[in-house]
Structures are given as C-alpha cells and as structure tokens.
XYZ file of C-alpha atoms in Angstrom:
684
model
C -85.427 79.739 107.536
C -88.616 78.747 105.732
C -88.765 82.061 103.894
C -85.173 81.580 102.670
C -86.060 78.115 101.426
C -89.069 79.506 99.604
C -86.945 82.234 98.029
C -84.447 79.680 96.834
C -87.108 77.468 95.298
C -88.551 80.464 93.450
C -85.100 81.382 92.125
C -84.425 77.785 91.146
C -87.750 77.548 89.336
C -87.005 80.820 87.556
C -83.624 79.663 86.338
C -85.142 76.496 84.925
C -87.474 78.538 82.733
C -86.423 79.712 79.253
C -84.407 82.911 79.534
C -81.887 84.735 77.439
C -79.734 85.321 80.532
C -78.859 81.683 81.167
C -75.386 80.746 79.947
C -74.255 77.273 78.917
C -71.172 75.625 80.376
C -69.914 74.722 83.852
C -67.184 77.304 84.347
C -66.456 79.197 86.486
C -68.414 77.040 88.975
C -66.200 73.926 88.914
C -65.083 74.258 92.530
C -64.376 71.405 94.980
C -66.646 70.355 97.834
C -65.327 69.321 101.262
C -64.597 65.825 99.966
C -63.116 66.845 96.602
C -65.894 66.270 94.076
C -67.211 69.359 92.309
C -69.784 71.009 94.561
C -70.289 73.633 97.234
C -69.301 72.513 100.736
C -71.174 69.398 101.863
C -73.355 69.004 98.761
C -72.478 68.263 95.121
C -73.568 70.272 92.101
C -74.247 69.148 88.537
C -70.991 70.774 87.479
C -68.014 68.609 86.464
C -64.368 69.330 85.815
C -63.127 70.041 82.326
C -62.225 66.983 80.268
C -58.589 65.902 80.741
C -58.104 67.887 83.951
C -57.498 66.864 87.563
C -57.356 68.328 91.040
C -55.682 67.305 94.270
C -56.470 68.756 97.653
C -56.927 68.658 101.407
C -59.796 69.939 103.497
C -60.585 70.031 107.180
C -63.912 70.517 108.926
C -63.821 69.025 112.418
C -63.764 66.123 113.029
C -63.163 65.215 109.367
C -59.999 65.552 107.298
C -60.237 64.786 103.596
C -57.359 63.898 101.265
C -58.614 63.736 97.684
C -57.748 63.458 94.044
C -60.301 64.060 91.289
C -60.006 63.732 87.522
C -62.138 63.904 84.401
C -60.868 61.340 81.859
C -63.757 61.858 79.411
C -66.229 64.661 78.849
C -68.905 64.780 81.536
C -67.332 62.152 83.821
C -65.700 62.941 87.149
C -63.893 60.338 89.255
C -63.083 61.130 92.883
C -60.736 59.078 95.091
C -60.627 60.183 98.714
C -59.478 59.258 102.184
C -61.591 60.449 105.114
C -59.790 60.707 108.451
C -61.700 61.205 111.698
C -59.734 63.121 114.315
C -59.782 61.612 117.783
C -61.335 58.290 116.736
C -58.769 55.487 116.847
C -58.791 52.329 114.758
C -57.009 48.957 114.661
C -53.880 49.762 116.711
C -52.286 52.736 118.417
C -49.662 52.854 115.664
C -52.379 53.055 113.007
C -53.638 56.397 114.314
C -57.028 57.940 113.597
C -59.778 56.051 111.812
C -59.474 56.324 108.012
C -61.882 55.340 105.262
C -61.072 54.983 101.555
C -63.750 55.621 98.946
C -64.263 56.097 95.211
C -67.011 58.320 93.791
C -68.351 58.798 90.271
C -70.355 61.646 88.804
C -71.645 61.829 85.235
C -73.262 64.898 83.714
C -75.687 63.304 81.280
C -77.378 66.589 80.329
C -75.027 69.559 79.739
C -76.451 72.997 80.343
C -77.764 74.953 77.383
C -79.838 78.068 76.903
C -82.999 76.494 78.290
C -82.004 73.322 80.135
C -80.013 73.058 83.353
C -77.026 70.761 83.670
C -78.156 67.458 85.182
C -75.787 64.927 86.731
C -75.996 61.575 88.463
C -73.605 60.720 91.270
C -72.620 57.435 92.894
C -70.596 57.793 96.079
C -68.757 54.879 97.700
C -70.747 51.966 96.168
C -68.300 49.293 97.376
C -66.929 48.020 100.693
C -67.935 49.599 104.008
C -70.016 52.347 102.324
C -69.741 54.582 105.388
C -70.172 57.735 103.303
C -72.222 56.247 100.478
C -74.961 57.993 98.524
C -76.591 58.100 95.125
C -77.959 61.416 93.985
C -79.350 63.306 91.018
C -78.690 67.026 90.852
C -79.435 69.944 88.526
C -77.573 73.259 88.247
C -78.458 76.382 86.245
C -76.529 79.587 85.700
C -77.863 83.099 85.639
C -74.403 84.535 85.637
C -72.848 85.460 88.029
C -75.201 83.180 90.024
C -75.367 79.390 89.884
C -78.373 77.575 91.387
C -78.340 73.907 92.430
C -81.119 71.543 93.478
C -80.589 67.833 94.177
C -82.007 64.679 95.731
C -79.936 61.935 97.372
C -80.069 58.995 99.776
C -77.518 57.554 102.201
C -75.240 60.341 103.419
C -77.757 62.908 102.133
C -80.783 60.777 103.025
C -82.702 59.703 106.096
C -80.156 57.090 107.205
C -76.880 55.320 106.341
C -76.539 52.599 103.725
C -75.442 49.060 104.692
C -71.969 47.687 104.044
C -71.555 45.804 100.779
C -68.226 43.958 101.183
C -66.791 42.814 97.848
C -69.939 43.604 95.885
C -71.299 46.841 94.451
C -74.655 48.196 95.554
C -76.525 51.074 93.876
C -80.007 51.427 95.357
C -80.950 54.068 92.792
C -81.021 51.352 90.112
C -81.417 48.143 92.111
C -84.194 49.329 94.456
C -85.510 52.627 93.127
C -88.557 52.691 95.393
C -86.393 52.469 98.518
C -83.997 55.056 97.120
C -86.833 57.544 96.649
C -88.201 56.812 100.132
C -84.805 57.338 101.808
C -83.757 60.420 99.790
C -83.829 64.070 100.837
C -83.534 67.352 98.926
C -80.510 69.657 99.079
C -79.831 72.999 97.430
C -77.282 75.749 97.106
C -76.366 79.039 95.426
C -72.987 80.289 94.263
C -72.144 83.884 93.372
C -68.965 84.484 91.347
C -68.567 88.156 90.425
C -64.922 87.485 89.544
C -62.719 84.600 88.427
C -60.682 85.242 91.585
C -63.367 84.716 94.216
C -66.906 83.478 94.867
C -69.470 83.288 97.656
C -71.675 80.291 98.421
C -74.578 79.237 100.591
C -76.123 75.781 100.827
C -78.720 73.720 102.607
C -77.236 70.354 103.637
C -79.671 67.560 104.601
C -77.021 65.410 106.336
C -78.396 64.134 109.657
C -75.116 63.417 111.403
C -76.782 62.074 114.546
C -78.538 59.386 112.491
C -75.440 58.307 110.503
C -74.762 55.429 112.894
C -72.280 53.640 110.600
C -70.036 56.722 110.713
C -67.379 56.159 113.433
C -67.606 59.884 114.240
C -71.298 59.696 115.175
C -71.050 58.195 118.659
C -68.331 60.617 119.777
C -69.293 63.878 118.098
C -72.900 63.745 116.898
C -75.240 62.578 119.633
C -77.562 65.503 118.856
C -78.595 67.191 115.586
C -76.126 69.786 114.328
C -76.817 73.423 115.153
C -77.673 74.393 111.582
C -78.201 72.764 108.205
C -77.128 75.972 106.432
C -73.512 76.524 105.451
C -71.818 79.599 104.005
C -68.409 79.971 102.423
C -65.913 82.086 100.511
C -63.668 80.880 97.674
C -60.426 82.542 96.595
C -58.154 81.679 93.648
C -54.842 83.518 94.149
C -53.569 81.941 90.916
C -55.337 80.067 88.150
C -54.378 76.603 89.397
C -54.796 77.090 93.173
C -57.911 77.585 95.283
C -58.458 78.265 98.988
C -61.932 77.984 100.528
C -63.055 79.204 103.949
C -66.453 78.192 105.307
C -68.722 78.235 108.335
C -70.601 74.941 108.565
C -73.103 73.171 110.829
C -73.658 76.395 112.770
C -70.442 76.122 114.809
C -67.496 74.845 112.712
C -64.877 76.605 110.594
C -63.781 74.720 107.473
C -60.808 75.135 105.154
C -60.233 73.546 101.759
C -57.019 73.831 99.720
C -56.850 72.434 96.177
C -54.714 72.616 93.045
C -55.963 72.102 89.490
C -53.986 70.985 86.435
C -54.475 69.704 82.901
C -53.556 66.045 82.406
C -50.476 65.670 80.233
C -49.683 69.382 80.037
C -45.936 69.862 80.637
C -44.990 71.762 83.776
C -42.005 72.999 81.766
C -42.817 73.418 78.048
C -41.123 70.725 75.967
C -38.747 72.263 73.457
C -36.058 70.514 71.466
C -33.783 72.652 69.337
C -34.243 71.816 65.645
C -31.143 70.565 63.865
C -29.143 73.178 62.007
C -26.451 71.858 59.695
C -23.001 73.318 60.053
C -21.549 74.822 56.855
C -18.506 72.530 56.903
C -20.763 69.429 56.793
C -22.457 70.419 53.543
C -19.544 69.153 51.473
C -19.919 65.615 52.849
C -21.785 62.837 51.032
C -25.569 62.992 51.410
C -25.819 59.790 53.464
C -23.190 61.017 55.922
C -24.966 64.388 56.284
C -28.263 62.653 57.078
C -26.634 60.307 59.600
C -24.934 63.241 61.362
C -28.235 65.142 61.529
C -30.222 62.187 62.865
C -27.650 61.339 65.524
C -27.500 64.964 66.651
C -31.303 64.880 66.962
C -31.347 61.957 69.403
C -31.563 58.894 67.121
C -29.174 55.944 66.975
C -28.401 52.731 65.048
C -28.750 54.750 61.873
C -28.564 53.415 58.344
C -28.991 55.395 55.133
C -29.256 53.757 51.724
C -29.947 55.294 48.303
C -31.049 53.531 45.181
C -31.803 55.701 42.185
C -34.238 58.407 43.296
C -35.370 56.537 46.433
C -33.947 57.014 49.922
C -34.126 54.478 52.780
C -33.538 55.571 56.353
C -33.429 53.274 59.393
C -33.090 54.617 62.911
C -33.829 53.814 66.505
C -35.827 56.361 68.480
C -33.977 56.865 71.774
C -35.437 60.245 72.651
C -39.000 60.981 71.603
C -41.983 59.774 73.620
C -44.226 59.763 70.548
C -43.093 57.863 67.453
C -44.760 60.500 65.298
C -42.470 63.129 66.834
C -39.459 61.084 65.728
C -40.943 60.806 62.224
C -41.500 64.567 62.172
C -37.863 65.195 63.115
C -36.669 62.895 60.316
C -39.014 64.497 57.759
C -37.736 67.988 58.544
C -34.118 66.842 58.221
C -34.860 65.124 54.898
C -36.503 68.266 53.551
C -33.564 70.456 54.598
C -30.715 68.244 53.394
C -31.996 66.445 50.276
C -32.867 67.989 46.916
C -35.323 67.275 44.102
C -33.187 64.347 42.897
C -34.715 62.316 45.733
C -38.310 61.389 44.904
C -39.419 58.792 47.453
C -38.455 58.317 51.103
C -38.742 55.134 53.197
C -38.352 55.632 56.956
C -38.090 52.577 59.210
C -38.332 53.208 62.940
C -36.775 50.464 65.068
C -36.496 49.362 68.667
C -33.459 47.288 69.586
C -32.946 46.470 65.929
C -36.520 45.273 65.355
C -38.486 47.311 62.807
C -41.703 48.629 64.349
C -43.152 50.235 61.231
C -42.229 51.757 57.879
C -43.350 55.239 56.843
C -43.299 55.874 53.078
C -43.811 59.294 51.521
C -42.727 61.517 48.660
C -40.220 64.342 49.118
C -42.469 66.621 47.123
C -45.252 66.038 49.674
C -42.866 66.828 52.558
C -41.967 70.144 50.933
C -45.653 70.948 50.373
C -46.438 70.047 53.985
C -43.897 72.480 55.420
C -44.899 75.120 52.889
C -48.504 74.779 54.156
C -49.705 73.615 50.738
C -50.850 70.359 52.357
C -52.538 69.891 55.699
C -51.145 67.257 58.001
C -54.201 65.060 57.383
C -53.771 65.378 53.616
C -50.072 64.553 53.929
C -50.756 61.421 55.948
C -53.458 60.367 53.484
C -50.862 60.494 50.703
C -48.315 58.587 52.806
C -48.188 54.867 53.627
C -47.652 53.189 57.010
C -46.651 49.528 57.112
C -46.644 47.913 60.567
C -46.149 44.403 59.150
C -42.538 45.037 58.139
C -40.156 42.431 59.568
C -37.080 42.676 57.321
C -35.186 45.753 56.186
C -32.604 46.701 53.591
C -29.099 45.376 54.214
C -27.090 48.505 54.920
C -24.254 49.482 57.265
C -25.293 51.110 60.537
C -23.633 53.879 62.469
C -23.965 55.038 66.077
C -25.201 51.638 67.239
C -25.556 51.571 71.020
C -24.637 48.238 72.561
C -25.229 49.595 76.065
C -28.159 51.613 77.293
C -29.072 52.819 80.751
C -31.687 54.836 82.543
C -32.782 56.103 85.928
C -36.109 57.361 87.256
C -37.772 58.169 90.569
C -39.523 55.413 92.488
C -42.329 56.096 94.952
C -44.486 53.273 96.287
C -47.141 53.363 98.984
C -48.474 50.663 101.284
C -51.752 51.778 102.840
C -54.007 50.596 105.634
C -51.724 48.160 107.435
C -52.515 47.711 111.161
C -48.971 48.801 111.993
C -49.620 52.204 110.379
C -51.948 53.584 107.743
C -49.344 55.211 105.496
C -46.207 53.242 104.683
C -44.020 54.214 101.773
C -40.662 53.932 100.124
C -39.033 56.604 98.002
C -35.858 56.542 95.985
C -34.517 55.734 92.535
C -34.560 52.762 90.219
C -31.923 52.381 87.561
C -31.036 49.871 84.901
C -28.348 49.076 82.384
C -28.768 46.831 79.361
C -26.487 45.196 76.805
C -27.734 44.431 73.280
C -25.273 42.236 71.368
C -27.679 41.236 68.561
C -31.079 42.092 67.105
C -33.854 41.977 69.706
C -31.597 40.835 72.551
C -31.214 42.439 75.974
C -29.115 41.500 78.981
C -30.600 43.622 81.748
C -29.551 44.509 85.287
C -31.805 46.653 87.444
C -30.979 48.127 90.843
C -33.403 49.842 93.227
C -32.495 52.102 96.114
C -35.060 53.491 98.566
C -33.262 55.376 101.352
C -36.620 56.687 102.611
C -38.380 53.461 103.517
C -40.684 52.684 106.441
C -42.436 49.673 104.904
C -43.420 46.992 107.423
C -46.512 44.960 108.213
C -48.263 43.374 111.166
C -50.030 40.959 108.813
C -48.789 37.420 108.262
C -48.551 35.975 104.722
C -51.731 34.191 103.677
C -52.369 30.570 102.628
C -50.798 30.841 99.143
C -48.588 33.913 99.517
C -47.758 34.925 95.958
C -47.964 38.637 96.895
C -49.102 38.846 100.518
C -45.438 38.453 101.554
C -44.225 41.254 99.253
C -43.469 43.434 102.296
C -40.465 41.199 103.022
C -39.015 42.358 99.692
C -40.231 45.953 99.709
C -38.783 46.746 103.127
C -35.222 46.351 101.789
C -33.607 49.729 101.150
C -31.387 48.372 98.367
C -32.416 45.498 96.123
C -31.493 43.863 92.857
C -34.704 44.356 90.909
C -33.773 42.133 87.985
C -30.868 40.356 86.332
C -32.124 38.690 83.191
C -31.954 37.947 79.479
C -34.744 39.045 77.152
C -35.183 38.242 73.459
C -37.840 39.645 71.137
C -38.405 38.564 67.546
C -40.742 39.803 64.834
C -41.761 37.787 61.793
C -44.146 38.373 58.914
C -47.758 39.476 59.417
C -46.913 41.525 62.541
C -46.302 38.455 64.708
C -44.061 39.022 67.737
C -42.434 36.591 70.147
C -40.635 37.134 73.447
C -38.790 34.951 75.947
C -37.197 36.087 79.216
C -35.075 34.202 81.735
C -33.319 35.026 84.996
C -34.229 37.203 87.953
C -37.383 38.587 86.362
C -38.482 40.927 89.156
C -37.839 41.644 92.817
C -39.798 38.581 94.012
C -39.556 35.924 91.251
C -36.978 34.227 89.040
C -37.517 31.806 86.171
C -38.881 31.757 82.616
C -41.444 34.010 80.954
C -42.702 33.798 77.370
C -45.219 35.436 75.077
C -46.512 35.416 71.489
C -48.645 38.269 70.135
C -50.065 39.465 66.845
C -51.329 42.837 65.647
C -54.713 42.619 63.873
C -56.953 45.029 61.968
C -54.262 47.708 61.563
C -53.680 47.700 65.317
C -57.313 47.805 66.392
C -56.836 44.441 68.149
C -53.821 42.774 69.785
C -54.094 39.060 70.572
C -51.661 36.689 72.196
C -50.802 33.879 74.570
C -48.380 34.097 77.478
C -47.113 32.088 80.405
C -44.396 31.776 83.004
C -42.781 29.236 85.308
C -41.036 30.877 88.253
C -39.644 30.332 91.720
C -39.610 32.759 94.589
C -36.417 34.605 95.479
C -35.027 34.961 98.990
C -35.890 38.456 100.256
C -32.537 39.259 101.845
C -30.271 37.455 99.341
C -30.630 38.653 95.727
C -28.997 35.565 94.187
C -30.639 32.807 96.225
C -33.856 30.931 95.421
C -36.236 30.309 98.296
C -36.477 26.748 99.626
C -39.420 25.031 101.323
C -41.908 27.478 99.903
C -45.659 26.831 99.690
C -45.130 25.929 96.033
C -41.942 24.776 94.400
C -42.873 26.320 91.041
C -45.455 29.012 90.397
C -46.857 29.004 86.873
C -49.208 31.115 84.779
C -50.924 30.617 81.425
C -53.037 33.268 79.692
C -54.925 34.146 76.567
C -54.560 37.909 76.180
C -56.480 40.441 74.125
C -56.421 44.214 73.793
C -59.043 46.289 72.040
C -57.693 49.680 71.016
C -60.092 52.585 70.563
C -57.690 55.420 69.640
C -60.556 57.721 68.674
C -61.391 57.882 72.389
C -57.865 57.244 73.668
C -59.032 54.006 75.326
C -57.591 50.497 75.469
C -59.379 47.505 77.007
C -57.237 44.529 78.053
C -58.574 41.094 78.913
C -56.320 38.504 80.554
C -57.944 35.097 80.872
C -56.355 31.962 82.303
C -54.408 30.739 85.345
C -52.794 33.225 87.718
C -49.785 32.779 90.034
C -51.628 31.241 92.978
C -53.477 28.802 90.701
C -56.780 30.707 90.667
C -58.394 30.677 87.241
C -60.463 33.441 85.751
C -60.183 36.846 84.120
C -58.853 40.307 84.748
C -60.052 43.308 82.776
C -58.053 46.519 82.558
C -59.340 49.751 81.051
C -56.762 52.399 80.174
C -57.204 55.984 79.062
C -54.426 57.735 77.108
C -54.388 61.521 77.627
C -51.530 63.510 76.074
C -49.059 60.758 76.933
C -50.375 60.114 80.449
C -51.982 56.674 80.865
C -54.683 56.157 83.506
C -55.691 52.553 84.196
C -58.199 50.729 86.364
C -58.583 46.946 86.686
C -60.880 44.355 88.218
C -60.676 40.550 88.398
C -63.106 37.660 88.645
C -61.428 34.347 89.506
C -62.171 31.068 91.290
C -60.713 31.584 94.777
C -61.812 28.258 96.279
C -58.215 26.960 96.594
C -57.337 29.617 99.197
C -57.694 28.483 102.806
C -57.832 31.987 104.239
C -60.905 34.212 104.399
C -59.060 37.291 103.101
C -58.527 35.844 99.618
C -61.697 33.794 99.279
C -64.305 35.699 97.333
C -61.906 38.596 96.767
C -61.620 40.511 93.475
C -58.277 42.102 92.718
C -58.725 45.760 91.821
C -56.640 48.882 91.596
C -55.692 51.994 89.694
C -52.448 53.151 88.147
C -51.008 56.130 86.348
C -48.070 56.343 83.961
C -46.518 59.785 83.696
C -43.914 60.682 81.038
C -40.928 62.436 82.569
C -40.958 64.777 79.555
C -43.682 66.715 81.401
C -41.100 67.856 83.955
C -37.833 68.031 81.990
C -38.489 70.673 79.335
C -37.095 68.312 76.674
C -38.452 65.117 75.182
C -37.791 61.749 76.801
C -39.070 58.189 76.421
C -38.795 57.504 80.158
C -42.035 57.267 82.110
C -42.876 56.881 85.800
C -45.573 54.468 86.943
C -47.522 54.589 90.194
C -50.067 51.928 91.177
C -52.481 51.801 94.054
C -53.811 48.356 94.953
C -53.694 46.050 97.998
C -50.322 44.420 98.695
C -51.838 41.900 101.093
C -53.947 39.763 98.746
C -52.978 36.945 96.392
C -55.910 36.827 93.982
C -55.412 37.295 90.209
C -51.674 38.026 90.467
C -49.127 37.878 87.661
C -45.385 38.522 87.579
C -44.022 41.875 86.463
C -42.994 41.731 82.808
C -39.893 43.589 81.711
C -41.080 44.047 78.137
C -44.724 43.060 77.642
C -45.368 42.596 73.928
C -48.633 44.537 73.938
C -46.791 47.533 75.368
C -43.839 46.940 73.039
C -46.159 46.983 70.010
C -47.790 50.001 71.638
C -48.788 52.996 69.564
C -46.840 52.002 66.462
C -49.644 50.877 64.177
C -51.408 52.948 61.536
C -54.465 53.860 63.597
C -52.281 55.247 66.389
C -49.963 57.129 64.046
C -53.025 58.847 62.613
C -54.185 59.679 66.134
C -50.787 61.051 67.239
C -50.135 62.966 64.019
C -50.259 66.366 65.762
C -46.962 65.501 67.487
C -45.132 65.720 64.136
C -45.231 69.493 64.396
C -44.426 69.783 68.128
C-alpha cells in the first residue's frame, strides 16, 4: 500500500500547485460521511454544505448505526447533530436497548477554494460531555474535476488515542494544548471521482485505530485487534436531486450503507401561491371604501377600516393570513393600485394585531403605480416610503369584519430522549386553541392538547427543586388542558409595550406573568423587564393547584435584551435574573432566521448552589430548537408555525415558564430594519 500512498501524495501535491484545471467551489462533492458531516466514509473533507441547506440521514456500518441531521446556517459553517448506536452493546437497563451516544460537531471552511488555493476547513467533533467520538482536525480539499483530493490531520478519533471526558465543560486541545494536539494527531486522505451528478466513486485512508479507542463501548467487544484494512472504498448514487444512497466496503471486511436526504431551509415543499384579488364587475359601482374593504377581506385580512380625507387614504387591517408582514403590505398595495384612481395622492396603511397598531406604512399612489410598472425598483420604492413603528393611536373610523373569536390547530411532536426506561420516548398529536377578543389587546385563551400516540414515562425521580424534572408527570397525559388564561397587551408612545397574563399559563404552572418592553434604534435593540409568580398545577386534574409542593410560589424576575442583526438574519437574546428554581444568572439564545424558519441554540450560566442533587449542581441548561412555518407544506400562506425543541427534560437549571405571547416575539419583525430586510416578500 506504500506505493498507493505515494501516488496519492503526489496527486495531492499536484492539485495544490497553480493550475488552470482547478475549479473553485465545493459542489458536486458535498456528500455525507458515515456520521453525517460532509466527507467520504470515515474521514471528513474540507467541503461544506451550501448555505441555508440541511440533510438528514441514517447509516450503518457494523457495529455502528448513525442517525444524523446536518445544516449550514451561514456560509462556510456546518453543524452536525448525531446519535451513534452500538449494536449488541447494552446500556443502563434492558428497556433502554443498545448503547447510544449523542454528539454535536462543527466544521468551518475558513479558506474557500479558488483557482490556486485548496479549500481549508477546521473541524471540532464532540467537544462536550463524554467525548467518546471526539476529534479536532484541519483538512484541505482541491478539485481537478472530476476528481477531488483531500488531505487532513486530526487527533482523538483520528489520532493515536481517545480524548478524555469533559463533563459540563468544553475542551478543544487544538487551541488549549496545541503541542499535545500535534503529538496525538495522524494524517488521513481520500479521493473522490464524480464523472456525473448522479454517481461518484471514492477511496480513503482512515487512520482510526479502533483497538486503541478504549473509551468507545464497542472496543472491548468488537475491536480487540487492529482492523483488517485502513483503506475504504465506496460508491455514491443520487437517484433524485435530494436523495443519496451510498454503498461502501470498509475496514477490510464490512459492508456499509448510508441513506440521506438534502433540502433547502425554508423552501416550500409545495410552492406557496395565493390567488390575487380580482374585483367582480358588480362591485365597481360601490363606494370606494366599501370596494377596498371587500377586497382586503377577500384577501385574508380582518378588522378593516378605511377612511378618506381629501386626497389621502387611511387603511387599517389585521393580518390573519400572511407569515411576513411585508407580504400583507404588498397585497394591500396591489389592491390600492387596482381600485383607486389619481384622485388619491397619499396612502397610510396601518397593520394591526388584536387591535394594536404594529407599524404604519406611508407611501404615494404614484410611487405604487411606478413600482408595478417597473419604473421604480423595490429598494427605490421603499426609500421613498416611510415606516413608523412608534405608532400607538390610529384614526377613529368604523371597522368591518372584526373577529371576536379566533382559533387554530397544529401538529405537536415532542421527544424525550435518553431515559433509563427507554432511549426514545415521544408523544405525537395535535394542539388547538380558541381565543376571544372583546376589546383592544385583550385575549381570553383556551388551549387543548391531544397526544393519542404517547409512550412518555421515566424511571427518574424528580430532583431537589423539581421545576421541570417532574414534567413527565404532565407530558404522559394523552389529553391535557394546556392553558386557560387572560392576556392583555398595550402599546403606548415611543414603541413601549406592556403585557400581563393570568390563569392557567401552561401545562405545568398557573399564576401571574408580566412584561414591559421597548423597541430601540429602529428595532435594532429590544429591551425589557419581565417576571412571574406561579404555582404548580396538579398533573391529573387540570383545574386543581398542587398542595404541599417543594415551593408554595415559584417566581422569576428578568432583565431581557435582544440584539437584532437582520443583515445576517441573526438575533441574540440575553435573559439575566432569577429563574424558576431560584438560581440566578444568565441565559443566552442565538437565533438564525432563514426564509421564515428560525433555528435557535441556547446556553445558561447560573448559580446552582441551592440544589441539593448532583444532577443540577454545576449544570448548564442548553438546547436547540426550530420553528417551521406551516406555509412550507400547505401551498398557501399561513401565520401558523410549528416549534420543536430538543433539550433535557430532567434538569431544573435556568428554567422559565412558557409565555403565551412574549413581547419580543410579538414586536417581532415589524420594525423598519426588518421590513427592509423582508421587502422581497412584497412581490411573492
């Protein structure tokens, strides 16, 4: 094999030299490795997925089974979440099944490929917790199409021995102990050949010394001796653009299979199309205000008021249908252009939510006509228009099509992982709500949850201050009253909002919840204070408050801030204060907005000294979540969104109640900087 290694090194050296045959870019070589991250089979490459794309998949190469999800939220960054299952190696209890390890990997391509330079990436695998499959590596890849050459260096899983467990901390030897990292690292390499977009061939040298990976639970049972071969070969096939199937022969005696699917984040599965309004001939004889109201209501708006004074037109409406506020504005603009004439000079559009004005959009009818005649670009049109988010009062005008009652329903899927009684517990069903709005900003809300598919249970006992570690008692119910409450929001001058809620606030707590928030710097910053005083509900009786609990009243108090960076689609939230269990500290949440999909990750640092149990002491609450608009699956626009979170249910650190209508989310993307960012939706 030495001659093959020498040949590879010569080819790799050649591809690193200046040549007119080298092509820039990562495609078509953005294929998944065994464990999901972009690579060959066992080794990574310097390639990364396209920005705003994701893949999900399953692979099997005995004794390992990998379940993975990978996404690229920003250019050059790849985030890989995976579960590694080891067949035939038991863990915890017989009901738990095979041993399973959870891990999170990061890869960043800090040098993209160009004509002369290879792509170079840095990877950090499993830097937290048990670190069974941890590694840090640097890798370079260069195309001489249809070939792609890779050469890398890594420690840990790819090195001379395993890395130690880190517990709650994060350990990256590459930066914290570079000398040791270099000493423990080994080289790896590979070649891919893709003569077609449909299929590719691959060969790699993997340095993994399975018999020396003593922290791997599979080692003692399956890898007492070195593997038969460090060379792996494989074949990739893409029957359709978004699906890939890989077959491989690895370690000299094992057949591997890898199945994955690739999608763009936020791209509708069914294209979103809403029929534009077309006025019926018999309506053209009606007064102008009535024609506009009919058109707006037919287009999915409600609580509509139209007022004319001289050559100026005021329109108020609630957006019940469109996920993006700019889409609602675009619908109104098109209707105004079609129905009004040159006698109307200026248009004021106020978009509301539950009677509260979110913002005012002011423009000239002449500019609307020029926009749709392509005499103005959308950017030029918005430059000539005015957006006022500080509006708190509106014109006194009669309203039509006011909805006192509203309702909604959406799917509900929640997972409970890694309990000793079974690794994968879940509940699946529907959650629905109905609300009554008798006056401006008010809501009387009832929410019901039904999960007919529900196997949630736990062998763990609630901990010393069980604010969430007893949540299983509530989640195991197949039918539950999620909330029964009153909520009031007000808005005053200078974009200051207030909210108070009372009643059964969520499935576990009842009481009072309040918040004050202000929008600053045109929406660049949100700031506020919030707090709650709640009691725990009885799990099996929706209307009874729990007696003889660890605490009589659980309270919170926070100073909240959000920094919005719409240019990058990023929001950074900081919550600082006292959490439900009494621990004081901070929680930071970073969210990425991609075509309506919101990806979030959070981490907390609090004083956990008041906990008497070892599970909560020194713990940092962490997790990820995704919010998916249902418009991606319906083919028509909708404001409803589905949220899925993945975080431990069995800890009590840095916990807050669930808020029905958080002011930061209520203020949302309705300030000037966001309307500029979402302007493209006006035409969609």
